[in-house]
């Protein structure tokens, strides 16, 4: 019998979708008990997790958890995992998940598998697949330890609602924290106001050097607007100063897996593909029919972005 | 200030990956190995800390024999000392972290700088693991920071913005692109670096906590419908996105 603890992360007062995805993935490991853990968050939000099949959840509270501290959160998760005899701990591979999951693995003497894109439970143990070499290869691996820590690439696993949800039974957990566990804390969060971030968007419209200049990105933005999409960019465009670094998709930018990725005037260099090849559906618009981006595209338009983008935007507006 | 910078050697980003004969790792023949691109920021940050606070910078890499080359690059850029720990086990971040921590314990650094990710296994794990093993705070993906006295204030990239994190020295950070503008080593410095000493240490053997069964190349399952640019084609794309892909 295995016990999987899923670290639940919130955005504002709501559970992040990556946490719901982790719940579905954990429930897919047959024969396991799945327990959610919310650290210093808002308990009512966990009821949503019930719709996704979570039955049990703990909410950790402590005076020292008032301000977010990755060291304190890691200590709390590890202590909780030990207290329930967890065999696995699941995280979403979000900015926070990526920072705390390795710490938790060290605390639990656990093998660590980051950025999983598939999990398969084989006779009680988990075999995980993860991309390596910028997605140019994938390795299938397992931990050799009693406990395993896994982070799951966001938007690759589907969060699935269950047919007969029950209310989540919520209990409190009080970790034994000391000031030493809280030597670092977040004092402020600077949000890019009003802009949807590529790492959180369901749809991304990205522009590359084919857009020819910063002044033409309104074409990408307009298409993004009708689709409710975030705007992304290739490195060539960021290096040229046409777009901010926060929009860069790729090996040295952000890794994204939206439901729809539209690449406009992007050639499809391996380093770009590294950041977006796990997108569900990829559309490429490029005037060069031999551009490598078409090899990973589900749908392609061979054409000039200056001609195609306004037309596509207009058709989608109606 | 006692500064430790950790750097890794990775295949050149343009490498065509093929699965090696063991079926678990890449075929290394013909592959050009380079300094992990993020670790250019790592080394540069170490040098800038020294310029600001004085002290010395030690560069460390854990890897196979060829990894010594990147220590030459670090020496050419200006680090004071280079340490090489031989350990070929790169599949498990933990065993690398243990080796880094072992060296760190012997030198008591005020700051350990690493890169955001090593572009071979893209683990994003080392800063947190090393921090935990050294019982130090760590801040990952730092794009800007400032040390005043004992206080560290750093900005790290998160979804849709930045987090401002406050902590104290000694601490571990991982460098994000934009943290600095790495210098290029000058030819005379490259020449001089060739004869500088590299301290070799034997790695601590820690049994691997993960096991790789197989490596495979991704198979594209993409539909691959390529259309033209006429009005009809664009309408067809819209229809496909609605009805076939069902993504809008
Ligand atoms: C270490 C390293 C890390 C890197 N990391 C990243 C990364 O994170 N992200 C990233 O994106 N890149 C990264 N790169 C850079 C990458 O190798 C490419 O240089 C970059 O992705 C190219 O950007 P691009 O596709 O916009 O430009 P180009 O390669 O110049 O392609 C422009 C494309 O636009 C098309 N085009 C031109 N005009 C039009 C038109 N009017 N209409 C339609 N199509 C048109 C052209 O046919 C061409 O295919 C990295 C490189 C290195 C070495
Ligand atoms: N073998 C290694 N030797 C020294 N430092 C390393 C090694 N592997 C990774 N690092 C450091 O850890 C950072 C992040 O790597 P990773 O967590 O493996 O993605 C790199 O940018 C390096 O600074």
Coordinates of C-alpha atoms in Angstrom, one line a residue, chain A:
Chain A
X1 CA 0.0 0.0 0.0
X2 CA 1.5 3.3 -1.0
X3 CA 0.7 6.8 0.2
X4 CA 1.1 9.8 -2.1
X5 CA 1.2 13.3 -0.7
X6 CA 0.4 15.9 -3.2
X7 CA 1.6 19.4 -2.4
X8 CA -1.2 21.8 -3.1
X9 CA -0.2 25.2 -4.4
X10 CA -2.5 28.2 -4.5
X11 CA -2.7 31.3 -6.6
X12 CA -4.6 33.9 -4.7
X13 CA -7.2 31.8 -2.8
X14 CA -7.6 29.2 -5.5
X15 CA -5.8 25.9 -6.1
X16 CA -3.4 26.0 -9.0
X17 CA -4.4 23.8 -11.9
X18 CA -1.0 22.1 -11.7
X19 CA -2.0 20.9 -8.3
X20 CA -5.2 19.4 -9.7
X21 CA -3.2 17.8 -12.4
X22 CA -1.0 16.2 -9.7
X23 CA -4.1 14.9 -7.9
X24 CA -5.3 13.2 -11.0
X25 CA -1.8 11.7 -11.7
X26 CA -1.6 10.5 -8.1
X27 CA -5.0 8.9 -8.3
X28 CA -3.8 7.1 -11.4
X29 CA -1.2 5.2 -9.3
X30 CA -3.5 2.3 -8.4
X31 CA -3.7 1.1 -4.9
X32 CA -2.5 4.3 -3.3
X33 CA -4.0 6.6 -0.7
X34 CA -3.7 10.2 -1.9
X35 CA -3.5 13.0 0.6
X36 CA -3.3 16.7 -0.3
X37 CA -1.3 19.1 1.7
X38 CA -1.9 22.8 1.7
X39 CA 0.7 24.9 3.6
X40 CA -0.4 28.1 5.2
X41 CA -3.2 28.5 2.7
X42 CA -6.9 29.0 2.6
X43 CA -8.7 25.8 3.6
X44 CA -12.0 26.4 1.7
X45 CA -10.2 26.2 -1.6
X46 CA -9.4 22.5 -1.1
X47 CA -13.0 21.6 -1.6
X48 CA -12.5 22.1 -5.3
X49 CA -10.0 19.3 -5.1
X50 CA -12.9 17.0 -4.1
X51 CA -14.3 17.4 -7.6
X52 CA -11.1 15.9 -8.8
X53 CA -11.3 12.9 -6.5
X54 CA -9.3 14.0 -3.5
X55 CA -10.8 12.6 -0.3
X56 CA -8.3 13.6 2.3
X57 CA -6.4 16.8 2.9
X58 CA -4.3 18.4 5.6
X59 CA -3.8 22.1 6.1
X60 CA -0.6 23.1 7.8
X61 CA -0.6 26.2 9.9
X62 CA 1.9 27.9 12.0
X63 CA 2.8 31.4 13.0
X64 CA 6.1 31.0 11.1
X65 CA 4.2 30.3 7.9
X66 CA 2.7 33.8 7.7
X67 CA 5.2 34.9 5.1
X68 CA 6.1 32.5 2.4
X69 CA 9.5 30.9 3.1
X70 CA 10.6 28.1 0.8
X71 CA 12.8 26.6 3.5
X72 CA 9.9 26.6 6.0
X73 CA 7.5 25.1 3.5
X74 CA 10.0 22.4 2.6
X75 CA 10.4 21.5 6.3
X76 CA 6.7 21.4 6.7
X77 CA 6.1 19.1 3.7
X78 CA 8.9 16.7 4.7
X79 CA 7.6 16.5 8.3
X80 CA 4.1 15.9 7.1
X81 CA 5.2 13.2 4.6
X82 CA 7.1 11.4 7.4
X83 CA 4.1 11.6 9.7
X84 CA 1.8 9.8 7.2
X85 CA 4.5 7.4 6.0
X86 CA 4.4 8.8 2.5
X87 CA 6.0 6.7 -0.2
X88 CA 5.8 9.5 -2.8
X89 CA 5.5 13.2 -2.8
X90 CA 4.1 15.0 -5.9
X91 CA 4.7 18.6 -6.9
X92 CA 3.7 20.6 -9.9
X93 CA 7.0 21.7 -11.6
X94 CA 6.0 25.4 -11.1
X95 CA 8.5 28.1 -10.0
X96 CA 7.7 27.2 -6.3
X97 CA 7.6 23.5 -6.9
X98 CA 10.9 23.4 -8.7
X99 CA 12.5 25.3 -5.8
X100 CA 11.1 23.2 -2.9
X101 CA 10.9 19.7 -4.3
X102 CA 14.7 19.1 -4.4
X103 CA 14.9 20.2 -0.7
X104 CA 12.1 17.9 0.3
X105 CA 13.8 15.0 -1.5
X106 CA 17.0 15.6 0.5
X107 CA 15.1 15.8 3.8
X108 CA 13.3 12.5 3.0
X109 CA 16.4 10.7 1.7
X110 CA 14.3 10.3 -1.4
X111 CA 15.2 9.8 -5.0
X112 CA 14.1 12.8 -7.0
X113 CA 12.6 12.9 -10.5
X114 CA 12.0 16.4 -11.8
X115 CA 9.8 17.6 -14.7
X116 CA 7.9 14.3 -15.3
X117 CA 5.8 14.1 -18.4
X118 CA 4.4 10.6 -17.9
X119 CA 4.1 8.3 -14.9
X120 CA 3.3 4.6 -15.0
X121 CA 2.7 2.5 -12.0
X122 CA 4.3 -0.9 -12.4
X123 CA 3.6 -3.5 -9.6
X124 CA 3.7 -0.8 -6.9
X125 CA 6.6 1.3 -8.2
X126 CA 6.4 4.3 -10.4
X127 CA 8.3 4.6 -13.7
X128 CA 8.6 8.2 -14.7
X129 CA 9.5 9.7 -18.1
X130 CA 11.2 13.0 -18.3
X131 CA 12.6 15.0 -21.2
X132 CA 16.3 15.6 -21.2
X133 CA 18.7 17.5 -23.6
X134 CA 16.1 20.1 -24.2
X135 CA 13.5 17.6 -25.2
X136 CA 15.7 15.9 -27.8
X137 CA 15.4 12.7 -25.8
X138 CA 13.3 11.2 -23.0
X139 CA 14.5 8.9 -20.2
X140 CA 12.4 6.4 -18.3
X141 CA 13.5 6.1 -14.7
X142 CA 12.5 5.1 -11.2
X143 CA 13.8 5.9 -7.7
X144 CA 15.8 3.2 -5.9
X145 CA 14.8 4.5 -2.5
X146 CA 11.8 3.8 -0.3
X147 CA 10.4 7.3 -0.9
X148 CA 10.3 9.2 -4.2
X149 CA 9.8 12.9 -4.9
X150 CA 8.4 13.8 -8.3
X151 CA 7.7 17.1 -10.0
X152 CA 5.2 17.1 -12.8
X153 CA 5.5 19.5 -15.8
X154 CA 2.4 21.7 -15.8
X155 CA -0.3 21.2 -18.4
X156 CA 1.0 17.8 -19.5
X157 CA -1.1 15.7 -17.2
X158 CA -4.9 16.3 -17.5
X159 CA -6.8 17.3 -14.4
X160 CA -9.9 15.1 -14.5
X161 CA -13.1 15.6 -12.5
X162 CA -14.5 12.4 -11.0
X163 CA -18.1 11.2 -11.4
X164 CA -19.1 10.9 -7.8
X165 CA -17.1 13.5 -5.8
X166 CA -17.3 13.5 -2.1
X167 CA -16.5 16.3 0.3
X168 CA -12.8 16.5 1.2
X169 CA -12.1 15.6 4.8
X170 CA -9.8 18.3 6.0
X171 CA -7.6 18.2 9.1
X172 CA -5.1 20.5 10.6
X173 CA -1.4 19.8 10.7
X174 CA 0.9 21.8 13.0
X175 CA 4.6 21.5 12.0
X176 CA 7.4 21.9 14.5
X177 CA 9.1 24.9 12.9
X178 CA 11.8 27.0 14.3
X179 CA 13.1 30.4 13.3
X180 CA 16.0 28.6 11.7
X181 CA 13.6 27.1 9.1
X182 CA 12.5 30.5 8.1
X183 CA 15.8 32.2 7.4
X184 CA 14.5 33.3 4.1
X185 CA 11.2 34.8 3.3
X186 CA 9.3 36.4 0.4
X187 CA 8.8 40.1 1.2
X188 CA 7.1 41.2 -1.9
X189 CA 5.7 39.9 -5.2
X190 CA 6.1 42.1 -8.3
X191 CA 3.4 41.1 -10.8
X192 CA 3.5 42.0 -14.4
X193 CA 0.1 43.7 -14.1
X194 CA -2.5 43.1 -16.7
X195 CA -0.4 40.7 -18.8
X196 CA -1.0 37.0 -19.0
X197 CA 2.2 35.1 -18.5
X198 CA 3.2 32.4 -21.1
X199 CA 3.8 29.9 -18.3
X200 CA 0.2 30.2 -17.2
X201 CA -1.6 30.6 -20.5
X202 CA -3.9 28.0 -22.2
X203 CA -3.1 29.6 -25.6
X204 CA 0.1 31.3 -26.6
X205 CA 0.8 33.3 -29.8
X206 CA 4.5 33.8 -30.3
X207 CA 6.4 35.9 -32.7
X208 CA 9.9 35.4 -34.1
X209 CA 12.3 37.3 -36.3
X210 CA 9.9 37.0 -39.1
X211 CA 7.9 39.7 -37.5
X212 CA 10.7 42.1 -38.7
X213 CA 10.5 44.6 -35.8
X214 CA 8.9 45.5 -32.5
X215 CA 6.5 47.8 -34.3
X216 CA 4.8 44.8 -35.9
X217 CA 4.0 42.9 -32.8
X218 CA 0.6 44.5 -32.6
X219 CA -0.3 41.8 -35.2
X220 CA 0.7 39.1 -32.8
X221 CA -1.0 40.9 -29.9
X222 CA -4.3 41.3 -31.8
X223 CA -4.4 37.6 -32.6
X224 CA -3.6 36.9 -29.0
X225 CA -6.4 39.2 -27.8
X226 CA -9.2 37.5 -29.8
X227 CA -8.0 34.1 -28.4
X228 CA -7.4 35.3 -24.9
X229 CA -3.8 34.2 -25.3
X230 CA -0.5 35.3 -23.9
X231 CA 2.2 36.7 -26.2
X232 CA 5.5 34.8 -26.5
X233 CA 8.7 35.4 -28.3
X234 CA 11.8 33.7 -29.7
X235 CA 15.2 34.5 -28.3
X236 CA 16.1 36.3 -31.5
X237 CA 13.3 38.7 -30.8
X238 CA 14.2 39.2 -27.2
X239 CA 17.9 39.6 -27.9
X240 CA 17.0 42.3 -30.5
X241 CA 15.1 44.1 -27.7
X242 CA 11.7 43.8 -29.5
X243 CA 10.1 42.0 -26.6
X244 CA 10.9 41.6 -22.8
X245 CA 12.8 38.5 -21.6
X246 CA 9.8 37.3 -19.6
X247 CA 8.1 36.4 -22.9
X248 CA 10.9 34.2 -24.2
X249 CA 10.0 30.6 -24.9
X250 CA 12.7 28.0 -25.1
X251 CA 15.7 26.5 -23.5
X252 CA 16.9 29.7 -22.0
X253 CA 13.4 31.1 -21.6
X254 CA 10.3 29.5 -20.3
X255 CA 9.0 26.0 -20.8
X256 CA 5.4 26.0 -21.8
X257 CA 2.8 23.4 -22.7
X258 CA -0.4 25.3 -23.6
X259 CA -3.3 23.7 -25.3
X260 CA -2.5 25.8 -28.4
X261 CA 0.8 27.3 -29.4
X262 CA 0.9 29.5 -32.5
X263 CA 4.3 30.3 -33.8
X264 CA 4.5 33.3 -36.2
X265 CA 7.7 33.8 -38.1
X266 CA 9.7 31.5 -35.9
X267 CA 12.0 29.1 -37.7
X268 CA 11.9 26.3 -35.0
X269 CA 15.5 26.1 -33.8
X270 CA 16.0 23.2 -31.3
X271 CA 16.4 25.6 -28.4
X272 CA 13.0 27.1 -29.2
X273 CA 11.4 23.7 -29.6
X274 CA 12.8 22.8 -26.2
X275 CA 10.4 25.2 -24.6
X276 CA 7.2 24.5 -26.5
X277 CA 7.3 21.0 -28.1
X278 CA 5.1 19.5 -25.4
X279 CA 2.3 21.9 -26.3
X280 CA -1.0 20.1 -27.1
X281 CA -1.6 21.6 -30.5
X282 CA 1.0 23.6 -32.5
X283 CA 0.3 25.9 -35.4
X284 CA 3.1 27.4 -37.4
X285 CA 2.9 30.3 -39.8
X286 CA 6.0 30.8 -41.8
X287 CA 6.8 31.8 -45.4
X288 CA 9.5 29.1 -45.8
X289 CA 7.8 25.8 -46.3
X290 CA 11.0 24.0 -45.3
X291 CA 11.2 25.8 -41.9
X292 CA 11.9 23.2 -39.2
X293 CA 8.9 24.5 -37.1
X294 CA 6.6 22.7 -39.6
X295 CA 8.1 19.3 -38.5
X296 CA 6.5 19.7 -35.1
X297 CA 3.4 21.5 -36.2
X298 CA -0.1 20.0 -36.2
X299 CA -1.3 22.7 -38.6
X300 CA 0.7 25.0 -40.7
X301 CA 0.2 27.9 -43.0
X302 CA 2.9 28.6 -45.5
X303 CA 2.6 32.3 -45.9
X304 CA 3.6 35.8 -45.0
X305 CA 2.7 36.7 -41.4
X306 CA 1.9 40.3 -42.5
X307 CA -0.8 38.9 -44.8
X308 CA -1.9 35.9 -42.8
X309 CA -2.1 37.3 -39.2
X310 CA -4.7 40.1 -39.9
X311 CA -6.9 37.6 -41.9
X312 CA -6.7 35.0 -39.2
X313 CA -7.5 37.5 -36.5
X314 CA -10.5 38.8 -38.5
X315 CA -11.9 35.3 -39.1
X316 CA -11.6 34.5 -35.4
X317 CA -13.3 37.7 -34.4
X318 CA -16.4 36.8 -36.3

